PDB file of C-alpha atoms and ligand atoms in Angstrom:
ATOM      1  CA  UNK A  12      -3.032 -24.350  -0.228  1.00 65.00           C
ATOM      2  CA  UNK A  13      -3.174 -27.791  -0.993  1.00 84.00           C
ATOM      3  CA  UNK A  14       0.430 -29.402  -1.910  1.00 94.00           C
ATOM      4  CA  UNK A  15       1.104 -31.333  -4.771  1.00 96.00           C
ATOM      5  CA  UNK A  16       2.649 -35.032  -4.427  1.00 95.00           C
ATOM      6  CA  UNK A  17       5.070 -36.498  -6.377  1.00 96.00           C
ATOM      7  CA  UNK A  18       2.149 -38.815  -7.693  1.00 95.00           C
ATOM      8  CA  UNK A  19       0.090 -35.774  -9.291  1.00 94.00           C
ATOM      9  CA  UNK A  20       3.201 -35.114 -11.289  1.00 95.00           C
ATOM     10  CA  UNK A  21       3.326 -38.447 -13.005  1.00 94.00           C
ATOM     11  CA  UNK A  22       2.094 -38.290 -16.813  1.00 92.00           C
ATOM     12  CA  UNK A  23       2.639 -34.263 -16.994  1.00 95.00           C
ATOM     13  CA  UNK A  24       2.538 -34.228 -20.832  1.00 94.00           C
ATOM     14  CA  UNK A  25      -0.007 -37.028 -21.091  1.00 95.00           C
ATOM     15  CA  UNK A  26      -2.616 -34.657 -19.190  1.00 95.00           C
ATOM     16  CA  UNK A  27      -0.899 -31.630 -21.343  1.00 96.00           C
ATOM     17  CA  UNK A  28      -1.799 -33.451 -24.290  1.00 96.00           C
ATOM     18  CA  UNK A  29      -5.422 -34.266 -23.183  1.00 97.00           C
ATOM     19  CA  UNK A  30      -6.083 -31.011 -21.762  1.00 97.00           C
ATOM     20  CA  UNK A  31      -5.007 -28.687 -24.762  1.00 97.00           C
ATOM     21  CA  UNK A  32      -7.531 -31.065 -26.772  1.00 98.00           C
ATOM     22  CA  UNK A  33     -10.334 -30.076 -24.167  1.00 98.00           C
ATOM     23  CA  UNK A  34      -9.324 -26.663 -24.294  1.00 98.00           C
ATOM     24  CA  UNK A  35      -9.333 -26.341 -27.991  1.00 98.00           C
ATOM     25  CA  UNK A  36     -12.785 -28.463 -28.444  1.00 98.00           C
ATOM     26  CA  UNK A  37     -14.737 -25.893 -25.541  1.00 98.00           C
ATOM     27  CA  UNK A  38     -13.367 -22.253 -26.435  1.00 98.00           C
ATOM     28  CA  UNK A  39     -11.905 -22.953 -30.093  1.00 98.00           C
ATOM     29  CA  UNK A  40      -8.153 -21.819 -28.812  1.00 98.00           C
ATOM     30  CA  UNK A  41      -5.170 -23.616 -27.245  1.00 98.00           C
ATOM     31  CA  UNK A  42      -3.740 -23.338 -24.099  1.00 97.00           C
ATOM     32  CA  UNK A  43      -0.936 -20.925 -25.511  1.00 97.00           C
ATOM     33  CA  UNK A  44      -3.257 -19.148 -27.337  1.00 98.00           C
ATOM     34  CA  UNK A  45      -5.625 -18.526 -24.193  1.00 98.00           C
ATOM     35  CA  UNK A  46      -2.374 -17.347 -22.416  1.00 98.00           C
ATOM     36  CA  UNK A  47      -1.153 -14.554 -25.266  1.00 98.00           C
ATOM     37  CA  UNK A  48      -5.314 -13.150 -25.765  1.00 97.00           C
ATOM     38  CA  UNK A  49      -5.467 -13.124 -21.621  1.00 98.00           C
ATOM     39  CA  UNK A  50      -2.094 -11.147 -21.095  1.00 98.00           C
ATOM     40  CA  UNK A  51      -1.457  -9.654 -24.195  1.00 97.00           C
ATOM     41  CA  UNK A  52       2.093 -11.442 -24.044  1.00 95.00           C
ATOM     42  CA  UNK A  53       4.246 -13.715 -26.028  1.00 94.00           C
ATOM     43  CA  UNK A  54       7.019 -15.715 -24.381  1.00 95.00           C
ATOM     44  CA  UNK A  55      10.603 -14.646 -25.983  1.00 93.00           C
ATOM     45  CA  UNK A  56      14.155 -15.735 -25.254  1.00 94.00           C
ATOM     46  CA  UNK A  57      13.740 -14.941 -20.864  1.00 97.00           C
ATOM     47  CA  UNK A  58      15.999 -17.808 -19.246  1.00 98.00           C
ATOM     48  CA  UNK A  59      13.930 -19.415 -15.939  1.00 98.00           C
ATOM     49  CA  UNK A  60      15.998 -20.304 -13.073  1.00 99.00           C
ATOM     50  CA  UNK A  61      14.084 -22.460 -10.933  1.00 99.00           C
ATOM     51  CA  UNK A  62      14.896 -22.936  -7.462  1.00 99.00           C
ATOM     52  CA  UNK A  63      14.417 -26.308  -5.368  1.00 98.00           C
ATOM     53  CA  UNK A  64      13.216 -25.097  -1.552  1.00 98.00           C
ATOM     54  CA  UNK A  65      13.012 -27.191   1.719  1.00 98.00           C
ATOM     55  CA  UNK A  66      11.137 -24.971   3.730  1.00 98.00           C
ATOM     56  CA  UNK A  67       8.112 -26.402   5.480  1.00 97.00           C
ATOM     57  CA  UNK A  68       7.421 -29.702   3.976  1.00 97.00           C
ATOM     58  CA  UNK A  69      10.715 -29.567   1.890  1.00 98.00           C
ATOM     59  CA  UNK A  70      11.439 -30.596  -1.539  1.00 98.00           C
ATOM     60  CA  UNK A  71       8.398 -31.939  -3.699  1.00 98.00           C
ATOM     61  CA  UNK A  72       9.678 -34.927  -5.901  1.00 96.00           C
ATOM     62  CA  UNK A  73       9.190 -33.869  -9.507  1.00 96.00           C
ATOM     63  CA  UNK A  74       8.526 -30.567  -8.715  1.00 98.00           C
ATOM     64  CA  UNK A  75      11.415 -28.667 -10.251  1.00 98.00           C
ATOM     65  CA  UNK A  76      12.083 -30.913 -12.690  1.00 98.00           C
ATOM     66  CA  UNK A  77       8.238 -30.473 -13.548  1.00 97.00           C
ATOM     67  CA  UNK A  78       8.962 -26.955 -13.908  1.00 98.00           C
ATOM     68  CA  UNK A  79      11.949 -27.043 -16.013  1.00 98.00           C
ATOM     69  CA  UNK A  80       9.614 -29.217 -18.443  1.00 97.00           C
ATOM     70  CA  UNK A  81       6.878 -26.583 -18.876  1.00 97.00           C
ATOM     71  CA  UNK A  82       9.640 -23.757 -19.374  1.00 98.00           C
ATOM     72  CA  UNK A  83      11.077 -25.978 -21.855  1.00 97.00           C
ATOM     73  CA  UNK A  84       7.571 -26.861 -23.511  1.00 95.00           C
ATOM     74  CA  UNK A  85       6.001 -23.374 -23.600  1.00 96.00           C
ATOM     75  CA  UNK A  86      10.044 -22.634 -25.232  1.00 96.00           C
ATOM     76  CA  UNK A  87      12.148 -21.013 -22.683  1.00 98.00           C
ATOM     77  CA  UNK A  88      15.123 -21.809 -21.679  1.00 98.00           C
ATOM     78  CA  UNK A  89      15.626 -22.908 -18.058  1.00 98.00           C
ATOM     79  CA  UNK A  90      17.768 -24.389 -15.135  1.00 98.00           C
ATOM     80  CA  UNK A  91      17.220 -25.932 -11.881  1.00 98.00           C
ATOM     81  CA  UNK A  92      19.651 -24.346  -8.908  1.00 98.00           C
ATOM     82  CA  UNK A  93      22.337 -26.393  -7.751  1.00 98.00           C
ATOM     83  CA  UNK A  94      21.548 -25.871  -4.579  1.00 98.00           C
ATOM     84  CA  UNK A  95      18.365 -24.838  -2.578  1.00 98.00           C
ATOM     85  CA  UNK A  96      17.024 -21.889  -0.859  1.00 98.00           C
ATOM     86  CA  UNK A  97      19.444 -18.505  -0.581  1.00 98.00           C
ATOM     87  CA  UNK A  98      22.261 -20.071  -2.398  1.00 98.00           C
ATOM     88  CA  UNK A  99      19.870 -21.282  -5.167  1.00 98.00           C
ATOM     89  CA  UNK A 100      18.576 -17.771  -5.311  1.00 98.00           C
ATOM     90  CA  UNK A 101      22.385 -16.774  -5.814  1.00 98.00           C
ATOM     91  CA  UNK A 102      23.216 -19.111  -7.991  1.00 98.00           C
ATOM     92  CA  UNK A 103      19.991 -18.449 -10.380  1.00 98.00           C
ATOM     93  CA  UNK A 104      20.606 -15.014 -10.085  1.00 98.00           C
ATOM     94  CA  UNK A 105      24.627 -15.002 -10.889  1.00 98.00           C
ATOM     95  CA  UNK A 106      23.859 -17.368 -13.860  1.00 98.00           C
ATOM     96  CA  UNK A 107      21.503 -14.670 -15.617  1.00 98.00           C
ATOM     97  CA  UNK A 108      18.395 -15.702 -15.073  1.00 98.00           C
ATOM     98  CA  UNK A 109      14.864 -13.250 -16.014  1.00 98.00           C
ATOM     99  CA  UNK A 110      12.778 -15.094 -13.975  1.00 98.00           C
ATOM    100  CA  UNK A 111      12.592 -16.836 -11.266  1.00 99.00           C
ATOM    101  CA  UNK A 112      10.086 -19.738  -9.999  1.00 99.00           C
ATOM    102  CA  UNK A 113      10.254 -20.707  -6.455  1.00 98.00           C
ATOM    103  CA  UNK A 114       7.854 -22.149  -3.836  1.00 98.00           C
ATOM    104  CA  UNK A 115       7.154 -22.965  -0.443  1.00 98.00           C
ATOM    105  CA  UNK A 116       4.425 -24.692   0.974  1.00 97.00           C
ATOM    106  CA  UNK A 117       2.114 -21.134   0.817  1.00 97.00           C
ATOM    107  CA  UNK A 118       3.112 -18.970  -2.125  1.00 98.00           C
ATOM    108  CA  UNK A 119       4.294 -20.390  -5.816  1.00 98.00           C
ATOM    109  CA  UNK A 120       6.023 -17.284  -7.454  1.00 98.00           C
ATOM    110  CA  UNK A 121       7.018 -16.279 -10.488  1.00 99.00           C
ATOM    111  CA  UNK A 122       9.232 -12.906 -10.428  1.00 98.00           C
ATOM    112  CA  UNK A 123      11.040 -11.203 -13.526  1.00 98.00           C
ATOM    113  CA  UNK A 124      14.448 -10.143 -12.640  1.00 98.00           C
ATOM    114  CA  UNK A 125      14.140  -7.468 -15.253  1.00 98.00           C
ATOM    115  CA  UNK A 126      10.554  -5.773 -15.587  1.00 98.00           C
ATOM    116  CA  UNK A 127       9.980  -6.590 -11.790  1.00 98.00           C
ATOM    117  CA  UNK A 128       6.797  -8.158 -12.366  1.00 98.00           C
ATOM    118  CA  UNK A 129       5.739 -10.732 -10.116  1.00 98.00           C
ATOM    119  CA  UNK A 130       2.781 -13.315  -9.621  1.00 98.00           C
ATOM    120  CA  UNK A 131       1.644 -15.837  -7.329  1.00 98.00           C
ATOM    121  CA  UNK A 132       0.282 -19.121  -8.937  1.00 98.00           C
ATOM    122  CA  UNK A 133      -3.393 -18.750  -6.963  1.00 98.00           C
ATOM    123  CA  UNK A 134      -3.640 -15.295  -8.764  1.00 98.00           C
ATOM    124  CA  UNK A 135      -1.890 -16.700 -12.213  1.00 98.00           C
ATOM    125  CA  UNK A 136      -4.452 -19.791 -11.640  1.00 98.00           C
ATOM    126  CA  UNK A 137      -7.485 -18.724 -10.415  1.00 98.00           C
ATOM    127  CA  UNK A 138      -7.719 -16.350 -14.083  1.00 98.00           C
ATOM    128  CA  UNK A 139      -6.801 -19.258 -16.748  1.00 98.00           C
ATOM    129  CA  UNK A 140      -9.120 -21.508 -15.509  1.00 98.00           C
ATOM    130  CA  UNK A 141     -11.643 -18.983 -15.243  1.00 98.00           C
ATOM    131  CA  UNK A 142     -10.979 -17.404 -18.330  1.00 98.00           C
ATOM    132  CA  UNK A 143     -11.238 -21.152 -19.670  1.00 98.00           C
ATOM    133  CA  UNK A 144     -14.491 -21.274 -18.248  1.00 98.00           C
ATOM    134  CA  UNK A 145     -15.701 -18.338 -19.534  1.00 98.00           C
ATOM    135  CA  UNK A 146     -14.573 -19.006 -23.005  1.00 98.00           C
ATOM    136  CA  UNK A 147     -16.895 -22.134 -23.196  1.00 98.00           C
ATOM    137  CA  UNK A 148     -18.543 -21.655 -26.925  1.00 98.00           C
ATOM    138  CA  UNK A 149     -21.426 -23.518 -25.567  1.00 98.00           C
ATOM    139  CA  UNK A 150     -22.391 -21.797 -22.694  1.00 98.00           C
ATOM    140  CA  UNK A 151     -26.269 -21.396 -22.421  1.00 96.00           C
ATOM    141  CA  UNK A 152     -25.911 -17.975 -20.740  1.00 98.00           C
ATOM    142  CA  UNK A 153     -23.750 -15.171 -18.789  1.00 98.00           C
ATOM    143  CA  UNK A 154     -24.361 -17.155 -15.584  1.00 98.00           C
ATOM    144  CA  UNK A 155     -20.697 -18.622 -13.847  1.00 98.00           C
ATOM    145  CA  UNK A 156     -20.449 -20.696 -10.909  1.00 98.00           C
ATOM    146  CA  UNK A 157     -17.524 -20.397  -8.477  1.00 98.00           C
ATOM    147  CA  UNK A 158     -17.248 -23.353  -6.186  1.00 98.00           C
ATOM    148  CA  UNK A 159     -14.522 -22.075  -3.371  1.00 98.00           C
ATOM    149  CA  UNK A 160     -13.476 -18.501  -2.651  1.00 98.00           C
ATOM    150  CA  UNK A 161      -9.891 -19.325  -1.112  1.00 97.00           C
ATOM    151  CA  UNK A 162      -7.104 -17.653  -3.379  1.00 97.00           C
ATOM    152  CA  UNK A 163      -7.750 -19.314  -6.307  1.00 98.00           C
ATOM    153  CA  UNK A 164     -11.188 -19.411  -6.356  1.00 98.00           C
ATOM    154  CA  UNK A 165     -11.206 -15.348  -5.466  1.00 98.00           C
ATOM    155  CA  UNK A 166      -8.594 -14.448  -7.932  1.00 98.00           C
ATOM    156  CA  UNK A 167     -10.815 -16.476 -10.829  1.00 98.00           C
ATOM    157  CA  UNK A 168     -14.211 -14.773  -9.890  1.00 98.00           C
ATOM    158  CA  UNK A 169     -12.908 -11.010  -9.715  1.00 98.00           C
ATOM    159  CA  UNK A 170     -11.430 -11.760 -13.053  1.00 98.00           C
ATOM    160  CA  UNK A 171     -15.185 -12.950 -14.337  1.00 98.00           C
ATOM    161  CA  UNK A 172     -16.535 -10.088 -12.289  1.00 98.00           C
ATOM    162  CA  UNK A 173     -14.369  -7.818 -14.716  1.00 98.00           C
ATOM    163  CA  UNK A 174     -15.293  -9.731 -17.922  1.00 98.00           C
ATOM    164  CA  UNK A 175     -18.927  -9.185 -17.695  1.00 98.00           C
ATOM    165  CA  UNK A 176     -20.070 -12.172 -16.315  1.00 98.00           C
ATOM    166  CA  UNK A 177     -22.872 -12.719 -13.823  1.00 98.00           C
ATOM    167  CA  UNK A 178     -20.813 -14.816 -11.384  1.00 98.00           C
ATOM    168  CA  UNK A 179     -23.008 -16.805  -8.360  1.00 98.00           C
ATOM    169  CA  UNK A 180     -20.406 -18.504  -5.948  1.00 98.00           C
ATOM    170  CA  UNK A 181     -20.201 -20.571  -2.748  1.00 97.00           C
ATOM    171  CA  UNK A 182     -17.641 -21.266   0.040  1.00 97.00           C
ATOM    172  CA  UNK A 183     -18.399 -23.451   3.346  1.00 96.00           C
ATOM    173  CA  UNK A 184     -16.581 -20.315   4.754  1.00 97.00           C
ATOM    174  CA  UNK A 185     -19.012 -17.271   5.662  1.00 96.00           C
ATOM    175  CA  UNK A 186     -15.954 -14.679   5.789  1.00 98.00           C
ATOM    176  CA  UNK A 187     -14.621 -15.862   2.610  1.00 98.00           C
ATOM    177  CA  UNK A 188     -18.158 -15.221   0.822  1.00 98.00           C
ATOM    178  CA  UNK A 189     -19.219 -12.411   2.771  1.00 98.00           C
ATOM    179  CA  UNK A 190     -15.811 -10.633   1.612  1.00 98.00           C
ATOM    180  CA  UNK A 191     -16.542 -12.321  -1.834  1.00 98.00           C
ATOM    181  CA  UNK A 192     -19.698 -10.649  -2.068  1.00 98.00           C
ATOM    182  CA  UNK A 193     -18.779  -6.871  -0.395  1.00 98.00           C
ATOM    183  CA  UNK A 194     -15.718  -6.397  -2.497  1.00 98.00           C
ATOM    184  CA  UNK A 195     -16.783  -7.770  -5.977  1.00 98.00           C
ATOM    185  CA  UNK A 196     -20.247  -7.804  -5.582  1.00 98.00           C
ATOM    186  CA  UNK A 197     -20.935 -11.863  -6.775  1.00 98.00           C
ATOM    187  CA  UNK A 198     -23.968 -13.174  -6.043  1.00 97.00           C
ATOM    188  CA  UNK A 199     -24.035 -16.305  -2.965  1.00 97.00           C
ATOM    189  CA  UNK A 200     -25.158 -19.307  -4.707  1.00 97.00           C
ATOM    190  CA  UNK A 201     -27.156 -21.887  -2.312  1.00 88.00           C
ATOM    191  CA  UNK A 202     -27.448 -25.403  -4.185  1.00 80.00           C
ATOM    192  CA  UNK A 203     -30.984 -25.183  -2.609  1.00 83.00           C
ATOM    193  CA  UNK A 204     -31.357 -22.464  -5.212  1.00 82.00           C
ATOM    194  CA  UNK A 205     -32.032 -25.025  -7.905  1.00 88.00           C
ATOM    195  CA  UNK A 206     -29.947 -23.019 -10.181  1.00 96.00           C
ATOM    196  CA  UNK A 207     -28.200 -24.928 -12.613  1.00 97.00           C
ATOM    197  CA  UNK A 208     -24.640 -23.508 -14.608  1.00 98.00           C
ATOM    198  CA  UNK A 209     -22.888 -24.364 -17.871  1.00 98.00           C
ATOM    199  CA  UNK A 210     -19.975 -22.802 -16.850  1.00 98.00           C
ATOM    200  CA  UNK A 211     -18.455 -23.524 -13.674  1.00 98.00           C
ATOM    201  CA  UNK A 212     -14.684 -23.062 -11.730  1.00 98.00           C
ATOM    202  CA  UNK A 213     -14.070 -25.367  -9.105  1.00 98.00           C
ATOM    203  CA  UNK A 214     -11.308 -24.361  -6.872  1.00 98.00           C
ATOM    204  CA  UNK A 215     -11.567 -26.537  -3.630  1.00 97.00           C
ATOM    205  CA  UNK A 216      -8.688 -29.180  -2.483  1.00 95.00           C
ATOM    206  CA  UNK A 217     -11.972 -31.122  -1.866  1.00 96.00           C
ATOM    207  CA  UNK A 218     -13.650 -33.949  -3.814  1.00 97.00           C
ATOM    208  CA  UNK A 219     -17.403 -34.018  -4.538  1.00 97.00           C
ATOM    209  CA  UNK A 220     -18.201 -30.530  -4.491  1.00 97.00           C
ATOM    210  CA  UNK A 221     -19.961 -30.846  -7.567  1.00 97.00           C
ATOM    211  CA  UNK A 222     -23.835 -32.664  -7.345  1.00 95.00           C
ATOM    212  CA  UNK A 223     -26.429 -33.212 -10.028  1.00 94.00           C
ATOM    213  CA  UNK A 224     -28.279 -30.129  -9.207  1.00 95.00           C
ATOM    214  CA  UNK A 225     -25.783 -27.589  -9.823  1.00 97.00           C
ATOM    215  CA  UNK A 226     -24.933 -28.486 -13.532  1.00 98.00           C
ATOM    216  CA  UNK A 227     -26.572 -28.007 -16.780  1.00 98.00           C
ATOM    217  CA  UNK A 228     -25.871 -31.018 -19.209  1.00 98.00           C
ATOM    218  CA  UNK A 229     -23.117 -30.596 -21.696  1.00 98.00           C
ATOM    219  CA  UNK A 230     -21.747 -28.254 -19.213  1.00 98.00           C
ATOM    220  CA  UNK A 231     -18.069 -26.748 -18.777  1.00 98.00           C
ATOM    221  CA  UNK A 232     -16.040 -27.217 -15.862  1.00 98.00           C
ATOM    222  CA  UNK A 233     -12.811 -25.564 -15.185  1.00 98.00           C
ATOM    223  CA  UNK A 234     -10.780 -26.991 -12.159  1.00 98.00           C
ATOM    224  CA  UNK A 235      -7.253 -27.461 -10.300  1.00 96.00           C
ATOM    225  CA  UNK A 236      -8.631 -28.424  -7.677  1.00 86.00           C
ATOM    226  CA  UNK A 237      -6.885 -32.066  -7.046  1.00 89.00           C
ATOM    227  CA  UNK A 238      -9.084 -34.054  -6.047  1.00 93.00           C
ATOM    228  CA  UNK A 239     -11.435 -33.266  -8.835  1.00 95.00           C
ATOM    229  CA  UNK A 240     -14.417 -31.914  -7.487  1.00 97.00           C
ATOM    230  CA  UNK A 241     -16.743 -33.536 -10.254  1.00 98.00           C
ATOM    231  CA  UNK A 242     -17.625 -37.283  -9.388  1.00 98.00           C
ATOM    232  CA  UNK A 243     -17.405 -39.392 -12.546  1.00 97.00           C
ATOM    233  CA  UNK A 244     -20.404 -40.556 -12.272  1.00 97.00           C
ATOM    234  CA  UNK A 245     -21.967 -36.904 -12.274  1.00 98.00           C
ATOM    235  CA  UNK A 246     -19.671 -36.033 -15.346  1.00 98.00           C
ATOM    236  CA  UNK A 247     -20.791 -39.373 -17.179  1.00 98.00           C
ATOM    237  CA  UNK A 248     -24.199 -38.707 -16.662  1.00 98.00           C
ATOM    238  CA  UNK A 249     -24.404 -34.915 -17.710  1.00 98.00           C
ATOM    239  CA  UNK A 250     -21.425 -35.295 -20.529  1.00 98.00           C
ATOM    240  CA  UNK A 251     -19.471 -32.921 -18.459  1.00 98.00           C
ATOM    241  CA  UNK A 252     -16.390 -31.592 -20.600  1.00 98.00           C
ATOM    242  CA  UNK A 253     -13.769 -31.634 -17.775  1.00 98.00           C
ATOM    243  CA  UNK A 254     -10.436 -29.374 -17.688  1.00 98.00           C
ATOM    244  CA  UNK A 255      -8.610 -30.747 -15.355  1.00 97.00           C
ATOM    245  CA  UNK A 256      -4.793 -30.644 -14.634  1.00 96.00           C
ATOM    246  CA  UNK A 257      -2.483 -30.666 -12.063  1.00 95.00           C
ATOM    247  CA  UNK A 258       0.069 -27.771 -12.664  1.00 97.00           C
ATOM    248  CA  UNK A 259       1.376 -26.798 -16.318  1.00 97.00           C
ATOM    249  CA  UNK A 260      -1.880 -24.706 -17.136  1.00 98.00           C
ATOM    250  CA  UNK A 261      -1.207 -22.627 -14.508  1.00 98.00           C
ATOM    251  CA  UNK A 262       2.049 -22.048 -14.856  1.00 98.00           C
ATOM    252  CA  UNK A 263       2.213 -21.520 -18.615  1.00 98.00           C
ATOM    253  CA  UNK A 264      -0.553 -18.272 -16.697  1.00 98.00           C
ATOM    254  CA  UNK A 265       2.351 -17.047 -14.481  1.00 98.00           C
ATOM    255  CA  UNK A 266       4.744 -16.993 -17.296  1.00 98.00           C
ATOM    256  CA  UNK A 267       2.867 -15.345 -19.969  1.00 98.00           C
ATOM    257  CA  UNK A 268       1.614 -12.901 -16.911  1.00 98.00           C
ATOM    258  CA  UNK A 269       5.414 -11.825 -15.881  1.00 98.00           C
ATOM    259  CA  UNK A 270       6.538 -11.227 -19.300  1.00 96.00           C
TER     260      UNK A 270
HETATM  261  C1  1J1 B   1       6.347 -26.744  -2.764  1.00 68.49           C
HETATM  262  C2  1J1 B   1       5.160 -26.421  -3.611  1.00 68.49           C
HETATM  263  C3  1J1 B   1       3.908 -26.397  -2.814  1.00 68.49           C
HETATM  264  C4  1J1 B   1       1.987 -26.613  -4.265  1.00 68.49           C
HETATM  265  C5  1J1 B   1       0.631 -25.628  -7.453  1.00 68.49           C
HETATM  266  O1  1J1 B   1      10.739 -26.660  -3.977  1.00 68.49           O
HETATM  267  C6  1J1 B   1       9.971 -27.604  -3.764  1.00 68.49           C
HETATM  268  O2  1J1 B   1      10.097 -28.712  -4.317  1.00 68.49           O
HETATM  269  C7  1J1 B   1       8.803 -27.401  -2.784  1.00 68.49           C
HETATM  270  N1  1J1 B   1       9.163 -26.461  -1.756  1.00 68.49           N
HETATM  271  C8  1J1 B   1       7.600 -26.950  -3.590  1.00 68.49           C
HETATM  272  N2  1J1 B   1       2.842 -25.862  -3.601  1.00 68.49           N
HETATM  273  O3  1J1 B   1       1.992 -27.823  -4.226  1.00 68.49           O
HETATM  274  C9  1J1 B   1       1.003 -25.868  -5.134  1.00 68.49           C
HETATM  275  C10 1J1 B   1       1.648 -25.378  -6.403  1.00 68.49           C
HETATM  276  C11 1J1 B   1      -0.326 -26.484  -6.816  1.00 68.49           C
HETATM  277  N3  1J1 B   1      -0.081 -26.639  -5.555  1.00 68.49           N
HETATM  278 MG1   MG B   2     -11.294 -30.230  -6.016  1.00 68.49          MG
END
């Protein structure tokens, strides 16, 4: 999984701000409103305890606090532990919390205390942003590309596999699209293929995975993949609507999907 820096956390509510807009231009519905169609949910009065943990690479600057601002802006009440690791989790748990958020350098969880629901953020990710995709109002056909098949990627093309969609994806790994292709039954997708996409989910910690040959112009695409995977030039060029954001959208997905 690639790990967030303090830097990517700069400006959360700027790119909130810009994303909603890009959100509501493409599919006609807001972030929120994406969230209660997708899970059939609405967020109530569930208090968030989120816990800092030093595991691995340790404490992210802005991380917590980044999560106590999305609780707070999606309207939940929340708290950051005291204290990290186990005697977080105690202390969250003493002081009443429904849910808990908590991550280490491999899983980002979301776990309600009370209907013991639980999520990881590749799962909760991988469907927004495809569902995002998929909800492009302008899309020229059924056709979705899926650029990466690691957790994210995965979790967003089984979830267009169940929509309906006709989903073409690629990985540099051959295990990752071989199992890809066996257990959901996607099509590979070779850029050699001269097949171009109006919808597409990027979900690769690499930058550049997107060329001129893979993209239809006007086109949608869906990625948290930091570093973006479109060049700007590319996205200039074909008028690329971009959704693009480091962490909120996908957590807003692993609230509404625990509650
Ligand atoms: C580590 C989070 C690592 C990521 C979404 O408690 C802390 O401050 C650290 N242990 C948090 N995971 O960076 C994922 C989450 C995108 N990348
Ligand atoms: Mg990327």
């Amino acid at each position: 999984m690639a790990l967030l820096t303090q830097e990517d956390l700069e400006n959360l509510s700027m790119q909130l701000e810009e994303n909603d807009a890009v959100v509501s231009k493409v599919t006609g519905v807001d972030i929120k409103g994406i969230c209660e169609s997708l899970y059939g949910t609405k967020l109530g009065s569930e208090k968030v305890g989120i816990i800092p943990i030093t595991a691995g690479n340790g404490v992210i600057g802005n991380f917590a606090s980044s999560l106590l601002f999305i609780v707070e802006y999606f309207g939940l009440d929340g708290f950051i532990s005291e204290h990290p690791d186990v005697t977080g989790y105690y202390e969250a748990v003493s002081q009443g919390a429904d849910i808990i958020l908590m991550a280490d350098d491999h899983i980002f969880t979301a776990h309600n205390l009370r209907n013991e629901k639980i999520v990881s953020n590749h799962v909760a990710t991988g469907v927004i942003y495809a569902e995002i995709a998929s909800r492009f109002e302008d899309a020229t056909s059924k056709d979705i590309l899926v650029i990466g098949l690691g957790g994210v990627g995965y979790a967003g093309a089984k979830h267009l596999v169940k929509k309906g969609f006709n989903v073409f994806a690629c990985d540099p790994n051959k295990a990752f699209l071989e199992k890809a292709v066996d257990e959901l039954g996607i099509n590979p997708y070779c850029s050699d293929d001269r097949k171009r996409f109006s919808m597409v989910l990027e979900a690769t910690p690499n930058a550049d995975t997107i060329s001129e040959g893979m993209i239809e112009e006007r086109c949608l695409v869906s990625t948290p993949g930091i570093p973006c995977g479109l060049p700007s030039e590319v996205g200039k060029k074909y008028r690329v609507d971009l959704v693009m954001e480091p962490l909120v959208i996908g957590v807003a997905s692993m609230l509404y999907s625990v509650i």
